[in-house]
Every structure is written in C-alpha cells, then in structure tokens.
PDB file of C-alpha atoms in Angstrom:
ATOM      1  CA  MET A   1     -25.335  16.257  32.188  1.00 48.00           C
ATOM      2  CA  GLU A   2     -21.877  14.677  32.163  1.00 66.00           C
ATOM      3  CA  ASN A   3     -19.285  15.623  29.496  1.00 82.00           C
ATOM      4  CA  LYS A   4     -17.265  12.378  29.490  1.00 79.00           C
ATOM      5  CA  LYS A   5     -18.173   8.757  28.930  1.00 74.00           C
ATOM      6  CA  SER A   6     -16.083   5.587  28.958  1.00 77.00           C
ATOM      7  CA  ILE A   7     -16.943   2.739  26.576  1.00 75.00           C
ATOM      8  CA  ASP A   8     -14.666  -0.274  26.058  1.00 76.00           C
ATOM      9  CA  ASN A   9     -11.754   1.398  27.862  1.00 77.00           C
ATOM     10  CA  MET A  10     -11.928   4.441  25.597  1.00 80.00           C
ATOM     11  CA  GLU A  11     -12.867   7.893  26.819  1.00 84.00           C
ATOM     12  CA  TYR A  12     -15.386   9.964  24.867  1.00 88.00           C
ATOM     13  CA  VAL A  13     -16.149  13.675  25.232  1.00 90.00           C
ATOM     14  CA  LEU A  14     -19.522  15.262  24.524  1.00 88.00           C
ATOM     15  CA  VAL A  15     -19.229  17.866  21.760  1.00 89.00           C
ATOM     16  CA  GLY A  16     -22.602  19.314  20.830  1.00 87.00           C
ATOM     17  CA  ASP A  17     -24.890  16.301  20.489  1.00 87.00           C
ATOM     18  CA  TYR A  18     -22.145  13.769  19.767  1.00 89.00           C
ATOM     19  CA  TYR A  19     -19.547  11.886  21.757  1.00 85.00           C
ATOM     20  CA  ILE A  20     -16.155  11.858  20.045  1.00 86.00           C
ATOM     21  CA  PRO A  21     -13.046   9.924  21.154  1.00 82.00           C
ATOM     22  CA  ASP A  22     -10.847  11.802  23.617  1.00 81.00           C
ATOM     23  CA  LEU A  23      -7.519  11.057  21.930  1.00 74.00           C
ATOM     24  CA  LYS A  24      -4.235  11.882  23.617  1.00 74.00           C
ATOM     25  CA  LEU A  25      -0.911  11.388  21.887  1.00 72.00           C
ATOM     26  CA  PRO A  26       1.804   9.561  23.806  1.00 72.00           C
ATOM     27  CA  ASN A  27       4.960  11.444  24.665  1.00 79.00           C
ATOM     28  CA  GLU A  28       7.216   9.643  22.170  1.00 77.00           C
ATOM     29  CA  GLU A  29      10.516  11.304  21.351  1.00 86.00           C
ATOM     30  CA  ARG A  30      12.009   8.723  18.960  1.00 90.00           C
ATOM     31  CA  PRO A  31      11.791   9.354  15.201  1.00 93.00           C
ATOM     32  CA  ILE A  32       9.920   6.850  13.040  1.00 93.00           C
ATOM     33  CA  GLY A  33      12.551   7.096  10.310  1.00 95.00           C
ATOM     34  CA  LYS A  34      12.540   5.785   6.765  1.00 96.00           C
ATOM     35  CA  TYR A  35      11.236   2.301   7.520  1.00 96.00           C
ATOM     36  CA  GLY A  36       8.563   3.547   9.919  1.00 96.00           C
ATOM     37  CA  ARG A  37       7.227   5.945   7.275  1.00 97.00           C
ATOM     38  CA  MET A  38       7.217   3.190   4.651  1.00 97.00           C
ATOM     39  CA  HIS A  39       5.353   0.818   6.969  1.00 96.00           C
ATOM     40  CA  ARG A  40       2.852   3.544   7.924  1.00 96.00           C
ATOM     41  CA  GLU A  41       1.935   4.002   4.257  1.00 96.00           C
ATOM     42  CA  TYR A  42       1.715   0.227   3.844  1.00 96.00           C
ATOM     43  CA  LEU A  43      -0.682  -0.001   6.802  1.00 95.00           C
ATOM     44  CA  LYS A  44      -2.842   2.850   5.504  1.00 95.00           C
ATOM     45  CA  GLU A  45      -3.255   1.153   2.160  1.00 95.00           C
ATOM     46  CA  HIS A  46      -3.260  -2.574   2.960  1.00 94.00           C
ATOM     47  CA  ASN A  47      -4.372  -2.858   6.583  1.00 93.00           C
ATOM     48  CA  PRO A  48      -6.479   0.194   7.481  1.00 95.00           C
ATOM     49  CA  MET A  49      -8.120  -1.597  10.429  1.00 96.00           C
ATOM     50  CA  MET A  50      -4.788  -2.099  12.185  1.00 94.00           C
ATOM     51  CA  PHE A  51      -3.747   1.448  11.290  1.00 95.00           C
ATOM     52  CA  ASN A  52      -6.949   2.880  12.797  1.00 94.00           C
ATOM     53  CA  ASP A  53      -6.620   0.717  15.918  1.00 93.00           C
ATOM     54  CA  LEU A  54      -3.053   1.913  16.484  1.00 92.00           C
ATOM     55  CA  VAL A  55      -4.110   5.546  15.982  1.00 89.00           C
ATOM     56  CA  LEU A  56      -7.090   5.268  18.326  1.00 83.00           C
ATOM     57  CA  GLU A  57      -5.022   3.543  21.011  1.00 84.00           C
ATOM     58  CA  GLY A  58      -2.292   6.184  20.661  1.00 84.00           C
ATOM     59  CA  GLN A  59       0.305   3.520  19.858  1.00 90.00           C
ATOM     60  CA  LEU A  60       1.063   4.253  16.189  1.00 92.00           C
ATOM     61  CA  TRP A  61       4.178   6.387  16.716  1.00 92.00           C
ATOM     62  CA  THR A  62       5.676   3.979  19.267  1.00 93.00           C
ATOM     63  CA  TYR A  63       4.921   0.989  17.027  1.00 95.00           C
ATOM     64  CA  LEU A  64       6.569   2.668  14.020  1.00 95.00           C
ATOM     65  CA  ALA A  65       9.597   3.844  16.017  1.00 95.00           C
ATOM     66  CA  ASP A  66      10.109   0.294  17.329  1.00 95.00           C
ATOM     67  CA  LEU A  67       9.774  -1.147  13.826  1.00 96.00           C
ATOM     68  CA  ASN A  68      12.277   1.381  12.443  1.00 96.00           C
ATOM     69  CA  GLU A  69      14.839   0.527  15.123  1.00 96.00           C
ATOM     70  CA  GLN A  70      14.325  -3.189  14.539  1.00 96.00           C
ATOM     71  CA  ALA A  71      14.712  -2.769  10.760  1.00 97.00           C
ATOM     72  CA  GLN A  72      17.922  -0.754  11.154  1.00 97.00           C
ATOM     73  CA  SER A  73      19.502  -3.265  13.517  1.00 97.00           C
ATOM     74  CA  HIS A  74      18.545  -6.191  11.247  1.00 97.00           C
ATOM     75  CA  LEU A  75      19.963  -4.319   8.246  1.00 97.00           C
ATOM     76  CA  LYS A  76      23.326  -3.833   9.994  1.00 98.00           C
ATOM     77  CA  CYS A  77      23.417  -7.488  11.027  1.00 97.00           C
ATOM     78  CA  ILE A  78      22.585  -8.762   7.533  1.00 97.00           C
ATOM     79  CA  ILE A  79      25.179  -6.467   5.933  1.00 97.00           C
ATOM     80  CA  GLU A  80      27.892  -7.703   8.302  1.00 97.00           C
ATOM     81  CA  GLN A  81      26.999 -11.343   7.622  1.00 97.00           C
ATOM     82  CA  MET A  82      27.021 -10.767   3.854  1.00 97.00           C
ATOM     83  CA  LYS A  83      30.383  -8.976   4.030  1.00 97.00           C
ATOM     84  CA  VAL A  84      31.931 -11.965   5.796  1.00 96.00           C
ATOM     85  CA  ALA A  85      30.289 -14.491   3.452  1.00 97.00           C
ATOM     86  CA  GLU A  86      31.433 -12.644   0.310  1.00 95.00           C
ATOM     87  CA  GLY A  87      34.896 -11.733   1.539  1.00 94.00           C
ATOM     88  CA  VAL A  88      34.447  -7.964   1.397  1.00 95.00           C
ATOM     89  CA  THR A  89      37.203  -6.760   3.714  1.00 94.00           C
ATOM     90  CA  GLU A  90      39.247  -3.692   4.508  1.00 94.00           C
ATOM     91  CA  ASP A  91      42.058  -5.231   2.443  1.00 95.00           C
ATOM     92  CA  LEU A  92      39.815  -5.097  -0.628  1.00 94.00           C
ATOM     93  CA  LYS A  93      38.953  -1.499   0.220  1.00 94.00           C
ATOM     94  CA  ALA A  94      42.662  -0.608   0.388  1.00 96.00           C
ATOM     95  CA  SER A  95      43.633  -2.441  -2.797  1.00 96.00           C
ATOM     96  CA  ASP A  96      40.620  -1.777  -5.075  1.00 95.00           C
ATOM     97  CA  GLN A  97      38.245   0.904  -3.844  1.00 96.00           C
ATOM     98  CA  MET A  98      35.847   0.719  -6.778  1.00 97.00           C
ATOM     99  CA  ALA A  99      35.407  -3.057  -6.384  1.00 96.00           C
ATOM    100  CA  TRP A 100      34.770  -2.535  -2.670  1.00 97.00           C
ATOM    101  CA  VAL A 101      32.173   0.172  -3.376  1.00 97.00           C
ATOM    102  CA  ARG A 102      30.431  -2.058  -5.951  1.00 97.00           C
ATOM    103  CA  ALA A 103      30.385  -4.974  -3.539  1.00 97.00           C
ATOM    104  CA  MET A 104      29.110  -2.854  -0.627  1.00 97.00           C
ATOM    105  CA  ASN A 105      26.374  -1.257  -2.748  1.00 98.00           C
ATOM    106  CA  SER A 106      25.280  -4.690  -3.903  1.00 98.00           C
ATOM    107  CA  ILE A 107      25.266  -6.030  -0.350  1.00 98.00           C
ATOM    108  CA  HIS A 108      23.359  -3.016   0.987  1.00 98.00           C
ATOM    109  CA  ASN A 109      20.727  -3.212  -1.746  1.00 98.00           C
ATOM    110  CA  ARG A 110      20.155  -6.933  -1.232  1.00 97.00           C
ATOM    111  CA  ALA A 111      20.024  -6.567   2.558  1.00 97.00           C
ATOM    112  CA  GLU A 112      17.544  -3.708   2.291  1.00 97.00           C
ATOM    113  CA  GLU A 113      15.372  -5.778  -0.041  1.00 96.00           C
ATOM    114  CA  ILE A 114      15.261  -8.510   2.614  1.00 96.00           C
ATOM    115  CA  ILE A 115      14.251  -5.972   5.272  1.00 96.00           C
ATOM    116  CA  LEU A 116      11.544  -4.489   3.061  1.00 95.00           C
ATOM    117  CA  ARG A 117      10.134  -7.898   2.163  1.00 94.00           C
ATOM    118  CA  GLU A 118      10.184  -9.336   5.681  1.00 93.00           C
ATOM    119  CA  LEU A 119       9.495  -6.385   7.986  1.00 92.00           C
ATOM    120  CA  ILE A 120       7.946  -3.552   6.037  1.00 93.00           C
ATOM    121  CA  TYR A 121       5.784  -5.028   3.269  1.00 91.00           C
ATOM    122  CA  GLY A 122       5.865  -8.794   3.647  1.00 74.00           C
ATOM    123  CA  GLU A 123       4.271 -11.478   5.712  1.00 62.00           C
ATOM    124  CA  GLY A 124       6.061 -10.357   8.881  1.00 54.00           C
ATOM    125  CA  ALA A 125       4.856  -6.776   8.404  1.00 54.00           C
ATOM    126  CA  VAL A 126       1.473  -7.159  10.042  1.00 51.00           C
TER     127      VAL A 126
END
C-alpha cells in the first residue's frame, strides 16, 4: 500500500487510516513585522478561508512579509508627502522642537491610519 497520494496538486500522507496534508513550510527569512501580524489576525477573524488557503499552500509567511514591506514603504512615502504639504521642515525642528514633534506625531498617526484602513483592515486588505 502506498503512503502518499496527490489530490488537486496537494500531497497527502497516510497516517493510520487517514490521509493528512503533507505541509512543508517555505524557507522565508523575512520578518512579518507589525503590519503583517495585524493583517494575520484580521484574516483569521474576517477571512478564514483565505487564511486557511494561504496556510495550506505554504504562502502565509511570504504574503505577510510582502504586505509588511509594502505597508512600511507606503507609510514612509505618505509621511514625506505630508511633511512637504504641511511645511514641516528641518528649520522648524531647529527653531521650535516641540512644534516639530507635535507636527510629526500628527503626521505619523494620520499616515498610519491610512495604511491600516487601506492595506491592513480595509477594502484593499483582501
């Protein structure tokens, strides 16, 4: 009797009387980071079918690492655009540090809210 079976491009191994999926994790070295962890929890709760598909295909970690990198690069880009639009410069930092810190915290919080809404939890998240 054979120990392995392939159904729909997925390998199964005979264990006792049952065939269970022969899952192998990909060799992914990149961290999933803050945004990857947030999106993973979102998928578990709001889209368990996609979460299970990614796990079974061995693509979850890669998907989350890619999403985290994309979110971080978008965050940097949005922050830079907001700094230019609002006139937050190094001159402001030199002349009034507290005003610069307030402005940068405000910009960072608003930019992160955009990232969370669009990439992590919103309509672009799935």
